[in-house]
Amino acid sequence: MGEEPDEMTKVTAQLSVSLDGFYAGPQFTGDGNWMDSAESAAFFRVTRWATEAAAWRERQGFAGGQRDTNSDVVAESFGAAGAYVMGRRMADGGEVPWGEEPPFRAPVFVVTHRPRQPLLRGGGTSFTYVTDGVASAVEQARAAAGGKDVAVAGGGSLVRQVLKAGLLNELDLHVVPVVLGTGLRLFDADLDLGEKEAIELSPIRVLHTPQVTHIRYVVSGRGPLVLDDRGRGGGPTVTV
């Protein structure tokens, strides 16, 4: 049996997006090399700030990189996570490139419809395949996080599922100054919002660099869209 979830554990997510809200190019569905696809080209563009950071490279076992605000953001995100939740497509795509010591160094819970035995890797990383939904994966990750955060690692479809389910506490958007025009959009119609309903968020931190602007939001949750007084301040309406 796993440990009881810590009530202080936050469920967080972060994604790098273009100014027009895409985290990757049009979804690759062919039989060729994903690395040559339009999906990957856009993904690598919006995540360039991270791969150039020293903290990211160190976590991957690479040398070099910049030691700056962006690197501090990467290091902070790795340090805060006690467990991860991930989509099957991301997990399958990363299994070979991540090698025998993936960068997570914590339990990873993979949301999937296809059962698979747990996969154990070096450095403290394990992959547990969860077939009974997003809420179950988040709950198992909370129990395994040891009081640290549960990080929803993606992709974007999974982040939307967690947001839609009301399970997300904080969202970090890394907004890159590029317009992609098309691709995989983070926020889409599958959030199932009503015609006069919205998900409210409050920004609690903004860090700006030339490569990317990091915005952290607290997710307040769903609420109605209510017409305000349009600037009248509650006073009488003056007819001119």
mmCIF file of C-alpha atoms in Angstrom:
data_model
loop_
_atom_site.group_PDB
_atom_site.id
_atom_site.type_symbol
_atom_site.label_atom_id
_atom_site.label_comp_id
_atom_site.label_asym_id
_atom_site.label_seq_id
_atom_site.Cartn_x
_atom_site.Cartn_y
_atom_site.Cartn_z
ATOM 1 C CA MET A 1 0.000 0.000 0.000
ATOM 2 C CA GLY A 2 1.177 3.529 -0.775
ATOM 3 C CA GLU A 3 1.473 6.320 1.736
ATOM 4 C CA GLU A 4 -1.460 8.625 2.434
ATOM 5 C CA PRO A 5 -1.419 11.775 0.243
ATOM 6 C CA ASP A 6 -0.012 14.880 1.918
ATOM 7 C CA GLU A 7 -2.675 17.602 2.062
ATOM 8 C CA MET A 8 0.024 20.212 1.337
ATOM 9 C CA THR A 9 1.041 18.525 -1.902
ATOM 10 C CA LYS A 10 0.239 20.722 -4.916
ATOM 11 C CA VAL A 11 -0.600 19.436 -8.376
ATOM 12 C CA THR A 12 1.302 21.576 -10.850
ATOM 13 C CA ALA A 13 1.806 21.700 -14.595
ATOM 14 C CA GLN A 14 3.991 23.663 -16.942
ATOM 15 C CA LEU A 15 4.264 24.014 -20.667
ATOM 16 C CA SER A 16 6.188 26.168 -23.098
ATOM 17 C CA VAL A 17 3.855 27.840 -25.575
ATOM 18 C CA SER A 18 4.039 30.252 -28.467
ATOM 19 C CA LEU A 19 2.354 33.647 -28.305
ATOM 20 C CA ASP A 20 -0.629 32.140 -30.111
ATOM 21 C CA GLY A 21 -0.900 29.269 -27.639
ATOM 22 C CA PHE A 22 0.715 26.284 -29.376
ATOM 23 C CA TYR A 23 3.079 23.892 -27.591
ATOM 24 C CA ALA A 24 3.999 21.931 -30.731
ATOM 25 C CA GLY A 25 3.315 21.882 -34.448
ATOM 26 C CA PRO A 26 0.553 19.897 -36.184
ATOM 27 C CA GLN A 27 0.368 16.414 -34.691
ATOM 28 C CA PHE A 28 2.611 13.880 -36.391
ATOM 29 C CA THR A 29 0.634 10.817 -37.455
ATOM 30 C CA GLY A 30 2.918 9.320 -40.095
ATOM 31 C CA ASP A 31 5.299 6.384 -40.087
ATOM 32 C CA GLY A 32 8.476 8.414 -40.559
ATOM 33 C CA ASN A 33 10.814 10.035 -38.078
ATOM 34 C CA TRP A 34 9.070 12.292 -35.535
ATOM 35 C CA MET A 35 12.270 14.312 -35.259
ATOM 36 C CA ASP A 36 11.790 15.460 -38.860
ATOM 37 C CA SER A 37 8.131 16.420 -38.400
ATOM 38 C CA ALA A 38 6.477 19.817 -38.175
ATOM 39 C CA GLU A 39 5.247 18.848 -34.698
ATOM 40 C CA SER A 40 8.786 18.436 -33.400
ATOM 41 C CA ALA A 41 10.140 21.540 -35.169
ATOM 42 C CA ALA A 42 7.678 23.777 -33.327
ATOM 43 C CA PHE A 43 8.124 21.875 -30.052
ATOM 44 C CA PHE A 44 11.898 22.326 -30.172
ATOM 45 C CA ARG A 45 11.451 26.040 -30.909
ATOM 46 C CA VAL A 46 9.262 26.757 -27.881
ATOM 47 C CA THR A 47 11.414 24.652 -25.544
ATOM 48 C CA ARG A 48 14.760 26.043 -26.739
ATOM 49 C CA TRP A 49 15.030 28.249 -23.662
ATOM 50 C CA ALA A 50 15.071 25.093 -21.498
ATOM 51 C CA THR A 51 17.493 23.006 -23.544
ATOM 52 C CA GLU A 52 19.969 25.901 -23.536
ATOM 53 C CA ALA A 53 19.825 26.062 -19.713
ATOM 54 C CA ALA A 54 22.652 24.571 -17.678
ATOM 55 C CA ALA A 55 20.246 22.997 -15.171
ATOM 56 C CA TRP A 56 18.425 21.103 -17.929
ATOM 57 C CA ARG A 57 21.662 19.886 -19.490
ATOM 58 C CA GLU A 58 23.053 18.738 -16.154
ATOM 59 C CA ARG A 59 19.884 16.754 -15.501
ATOM 60 C CA GLN A 60 20.279 15.044 -18.885
ATOM 61 C CA GLY A 61 23.970 14.337 -18.286
ATOM 62 C CA PHE A 62 25.123 16.930 -20.844
ATOM 63 C CA ALA A 63 27.771 19.601 -20.459
ATOM 64 C CA GLY A 64 27.491 23.340 -21.010
ATOM 65 C CA GLY A 65 24.442 25.586 -21.039
ATOM 66 C CA GLN A 66 23.599 29.001 -19.698
ATOM 67 C CA ARG A 67 23.430 29.743 -15.959
ATOM 68 C CA ASP A 68 20.719 32.371 -15.802
ATOM 69 C CA THR A 69 17.097 32.930 -14.784
ATOM 70 C CA ASN A 70 15.907 30.272 -17.201
ATOM 71 C CA SER A 71 18.275 27.741 -15.675
ATOM 72 C CA ASP A 72 17.023 28.671 -12.205
ATOM 73 C CA VAL A 73 13.429 28.024 -13.345
ATOM 74 C CA VAL A 74 14.392 24.563 -14.649
ATOM 75 C CA ALA A 75 16.252 23.700 -11.446
ATOM 76 C CA GLU A 76 13.311 24.882 -9.334
ATOM 77 C CA SER A 77 10.838 22.721 -11.247
ATOM 78 C CA PHE A 78 12.971 19.579 -10.889
ATOM 79 C CA GLY A 79 13.551 20.284 -7.203
ATOM 80 C CA ALA A 80 9.866 20.800 -6.406
ATOM 81 C CA ALA A 81 8.565 17.571 -7.957
ATOM 82 C CA GLY A 82 8.201 14.466 -5.811
ATOM 83 C CA ALA A 83 6.264 12.523 -8.450
ATOM 84 C CA TYR A 84 5.078 12.989 -12.024
ATOM 85 C CA VAL A 85 1.963 12.267 -14.067
ATOM 86 C CA MET A 86 2.495 11.765 -17.794
ATOM 87 C CA GLY A 87 0.593 10.795 -20.928
ATOM 88 C CA ARG A 88 1.357 7.498 -22.677
ATOM 89 C CA ARG A 89 2.424 9.171 -25.920
ATOM 90 C CA MET A 90 5.084 11.205 -24.123
ATOM 91 C CA ALA A 91 6.236 8.209 -22.098
ATOM 92 C CA ASP A 92 6.561 5.970 -25.152
ATOM 93 C CA GLY A 93 8.337 8.671 -27.146
ATOM 94 C CA GLY A 94 10.851 9.365 -24.392
ATOM 95 C CA GLU A 95 11.589 5.808 -23.299
ATOM 96 C CA VAL A 96 14.578 5.305 -25.595
ATOM 97 C CA PRO A 97 16.011 8.870 -25.598
ATOM 98 C CA TRP A 98 15.839 9.107 -21.789
ATOM 99 C CA GLY A 99 17.983 5.993 -21.466
ATOM 100 C CA GLU A 100 18.602 3.996 -18.313
ATOM 101 C CA GLU A 101 18.597 7.055 -16.023
ATOM 102 C CA PRO A 102 15.720 9.357 -17.063
ATOM 103 C CA PRO A 103 15.837 12.941 -15.767
ATOM 104 C CA PHE A 104 12.828 12.630 -13.431
ATOM 105 C CA ARG A 105 14.509 10.792 -10.518
ATOM 106 C CA ALA A 106 11.069 10.190 -8.999
ATOM 107 C CA PRO A 107 8.032 7.945 -9.556
ATOM 108 C CA VAL A 108 6.192 8.627 -12.830
ATOM 109 C CA PHE A 109 2.543 7.602 -13.283
ATOM 110 C CA VAL A 110 1.570 7.143 -16.924
ATOM 111 C CA VAL A 111 -2.086 7.592 -17.916
ATOM 112 C CA THR A 112 -2.955 4.960 -20.513
ATOM 113 C CA HIS A 113 -5.601 2.567 -21.815
ATOM 114 C CA ARG A 114 -3.015 -0.154 -22.463
ATOM 115 C CA PRO A 115 -1.789 -2.094 -19.413
ATOM 116 C CA ARG A 116 1.935 -2.598 -18.908
ATOM 117 C CA GLN A 117 4.072 -3.847 -16.074
ATOM 118 C CA PRO A 118 5.934 -1.149 -14.090
ATOM 119 C CA LEU A 119 9.210 -0.072 -15.647
ATOM 120 C CA LEU A 120 12.114 0.539 -13.265
ATOM 121 C CA ARG A 121 15.001 2.778 -14.264
ATOM 122 C CA GLY A 122 18.109 4.107 -12.569
ATOM 123 C CA GLY A 123 18.384 7.257 -10.493
ATOM 124 C CA GLY A 124 15.091 6.693 -8.683
ATOM 125 C CA THR A 125 12.809 6.852 -11.741
ATOM 126 C CA SER A 126 9.998 4.335 -12.136
ATOM 127 C CA PHE A 127 7.084 4.251 -14.582
ATOM 128 C CA THR A 128 3.732 2.925 -13.338
ATOM 129 C CA TYR A 129 1.036 2.527 -16.001
ATOM 130 C CA VAL A 130 -2.386 3.624 -14.725
ATOM 131 C CA THR A 131 -5.433 2.400 -16.644
ATOM 132 C CA ASP A 132 -8.271 3.736 -14.493
ATOM 133 C CA GLY A 133 -8.068 7.406 -15.373
ATOM 134 C CA VAL A 134 -6.423 10.723 -14.674
ATOM 135 C CA ALA A 135 -7.824 11.138 -11.159
ATOM 136 C CA SER A 136 -6.387 7.779 -10.113
ATOM 137 C CA ALA A 137 -2.969 8.656 -11.551
ATOM 138 C CA VAL A 138 -2.925 11.987 -9.709
ATOM 139 C CA GLU A 139 -3.984 10.334 -6.443
ATOM 140 C CA GLN A 140 -1.286 7.663 -6.735
ATOM 141 C CA ALA A 141 1.295 10.342 -7.512
ATOM 142 C CA ARG A 142 0.199 12.393 -4.491
ATOM 143 C CA ALA A 143 0.699 9.353 -2.269
ATOM 144 C CA ALA A 144 4.186 8.799 -3.700
ATOM 145 C CA ALA A 145 5.351 12.440 -3.726
ATOM 146 C CA GLY A 146 6.605 12.495 -0.144
ATOM 147 C CA GLY A 147 5.094 15.894 0.574
ATOM 148 C CA LYS A 148 6.550 17.486 -2.558
ATOM 149 C CA ASP A 149 4.587 18.550 -5.644
ATOM 150 C CA VAL A 150 2.965 16.320 -8.223
ATOM 151 C CA ALA A 151 4.107 17.617 -11.618
ATOM 152 C CA VAL A 152 1.922 16.944 -14.655
ATOM 153 C CA ALA A 153 4.636 16.522 -17.252
ATOM 154 C CA GLY A 154 2.377 16.490 -20.297
ATOM 155 C CA GLY A 155 1.631 16.528 -23.021
ATOM 156 C CA GLY A 156 -0.875 19.279 -23.466
ATOM 157 C CA SER A 157 -3.858 16.955 -23.790
ATOM 158 C CA LEU A 158 -3.137 15.487 -20.364
ATOM 159 C CA VAL A 159 -2.725 18.944 -18.822
ATOM 160 C CA ARG A 160 -6.182 19.834 -20.154
ATOM 161 C CA GLN A 161 -7.646 16.638 -18.692
ATOM 162 C CA VAL A 162 -6.230 17.477 -15.252
ATOM 163 C CA LEU A 163 -7.442 21.084 -15.531
ATOM 164 C CA LYS A 164 -10.887 19.943 -16.720
ATOM 165 C CA ALA A 165 -11.158 17.571 -13.759
ATOM 166 C CA GLY A 166 -10.460 20.407 -11.299
ATOM 167 C CA LEU A 167 -7.285 18.731 -10.048
ATOM 168 C CA LEU A 168 -4.719 21.372 -11.014
ATOM 169 C CA ASN A 169 -3.509 23.844 -8.369
ATOM 170 C CA GLU A 170 -0.822 25.760 -10.266
ATOM 171 C CA LEU A 171 0.033 26.288 -13.909
ATOM 172 C CA ASP A 172 3.351 27.631 -15.188
ATOM 173 C CA LEU A 173 3.276 28.930 -18.749
ATOM 174 C CA HIS A 174 6.593 29.685 -20.429
ATOM 175 C CA VAL A 175 5.542 32.083 -23.185
ATOM 176 C CA VAL A 176 8.011 32.237 -26.059
ATOM 177 C CA PRO A 177 7.971 35.274 -28.398
ATOM 178 C CA VAL A 178 7.144 33.385 -31.584
ATOM 179 C CA VAL A 179 3.926 32.963 -33.585
ATOM 180 C CA LEU A 180 3.453 29.456 -35.004
ATOM 181 C CA GLY A 181 0.076 29.903 -36.678
ATOM 182 C CA THR A 182 -1.044 26.295 -36.235
ATOM 183 C CA GLY A 183 -0.316 23.156 -34.273
ATOM 184 C CA LEU A 184 -1.215 21.539 -30.972
ATOM 185 C CA ARG A 185 -2.935 24.140 -28.803
ATOM 186 C CA LEU A 186 -2.781 23.987 -25.020
ATOM 187 C CA PHE A 187 -6.271 25.370 -24.349
ATOM 188 C CA ASP A 188 -8.936 23.873 -26.581
ATOM 189 C CA ALA A 189 -12.658 23.185 -26.739
ATOM 190 C CA ASP A 190 -12.334 19.835 -24.972
ATOM 191 C CA LEU A 191 -12.344 21.634 -21.607
ATOM 192 C CA ASP A 192 -16.155 21.393 -21.936
ATOM 193 C CA LEU A 193 -16.841 24.858 -20.587
ATOM 194 C CA GLY A 194 -20.400 26.136 -20.720
ATOM 195 C CA GLU A 195 -21.371 29.109 -22.865
ATOM 196 C CA LYS A 196 -21.147 31.453 -19.872
ATOM 197 C CA GLU A 197 -18.481 29.624 -17.864
ATOM 198 C CA ALA A 198 -14.728 30.116 -17.488
ATOM 199 C CA ILE A 199 -11.755 28.741 -15.601
ATOM 200 C CA GLU A 200 -10.284 31.582 -13.558
ATOM 201 C CA LEU A 201 -6.551 31.846 -12.814
ATOM 202 C CA SER A 202 -4.529 34.371 -10.816
ATOM 203 C CA PRO A 203 -0.931 35.232 -11.753
ATOM 204 C CA ILE A 204 1.370 35.060 -8.740
ATOM 205 C CA ARG A 205 4.794 35.366 -10.412
ATOM 206 C CA VAL A 206 6.161 36.763 -13.659
ATOM 207 C CA LEU A 207 9.805 36.387 -14.674
ATOM 208 C CA HIS A 208 10.898 37.974 -17.938
ATOM 209 C CA THR A 209 13.941 37.064 -20.019
ATOM 210 C CA PRO A 210 14.708 37.839 -23.675
ATOM 211 C CA GLN A 211 14.001 34.216 -24.636
ATOM 212 C CA VAL A 212 10.815 33.561 -22.661
ATOM 213 C CA THR A 213 8.424 35.003 -20.085
ATOM 214 C CA HIS A 214 7.621 32.664 -17.181
ATOM 215 C CA ILE A 215 4.128 33.187 -15.711
ATOM 216 C CA ARG A 216 2.905 31.198 -12.720
ATOM 217 C CA TYR A 217 -0.833 31.010 -12.114
ATOM 218 C CA VAL A 218 -2.902 29.716 -9.229
ATOM 219 C CA VAL A 219 -5.941 27.927 -10.648
ATOM 220 C CA SER A 220 -9.045 29.285 -8.945
ATOM 221 C CA GLY A 221 -11.425 26.954 -10.760
ATOM 222 C CA ARG A 222 -14.612 27.182 -12.779
ATOM 223 C CA GLY A 223 -16.969 30.101 -12.406
ATOM 224 C CA PRO A 224 -19.780 31.874 -14.245
ATOM 225 C CA LEU A 225 -19.171 34.731 -16.642
ATOM 226 C CA VAL A 226 -21.134 37.596 -15.084
ATOM 227 C CA LEU A 227 -21.777 40.932 -16.758
ATOM 228 C CA ASP A 228 -20.147 43.721 -14.734
ATOM 229 C CA ASP A 229 -21.402 47.307 -14.424
ATOM 230 C CA ARG A 230 -19.294 48.372 -17.439
ATOM 231 C CA GLY A 231 -17.393 51.042 -15.514
ATOM 232 C CA ARG A 232 -20.327 52.810 -13.917
ATOM 233 C CA GLY A 233 -19.030 52.033 -10.440
ATOM 234 C CA GLY A 234 -22.481 51.203 -9.148
ATOM 235 C CA GLY A 235 -23.663 54.793 -9.568
ATOM 236 C CA PRO A 236 -26.659 56.060 -11.491
ATOM 237 C CA THR A 237 -26.730 55.790 -15.248
ATOM 238 C CA VAL A 238 -26.452 59.193 -16.898
ATOM 239 C CA THR A 239 -28.332 59.637 -20.135
ATOM 240 C CA VAL A 240 -26.738 62.134 -22.524
#
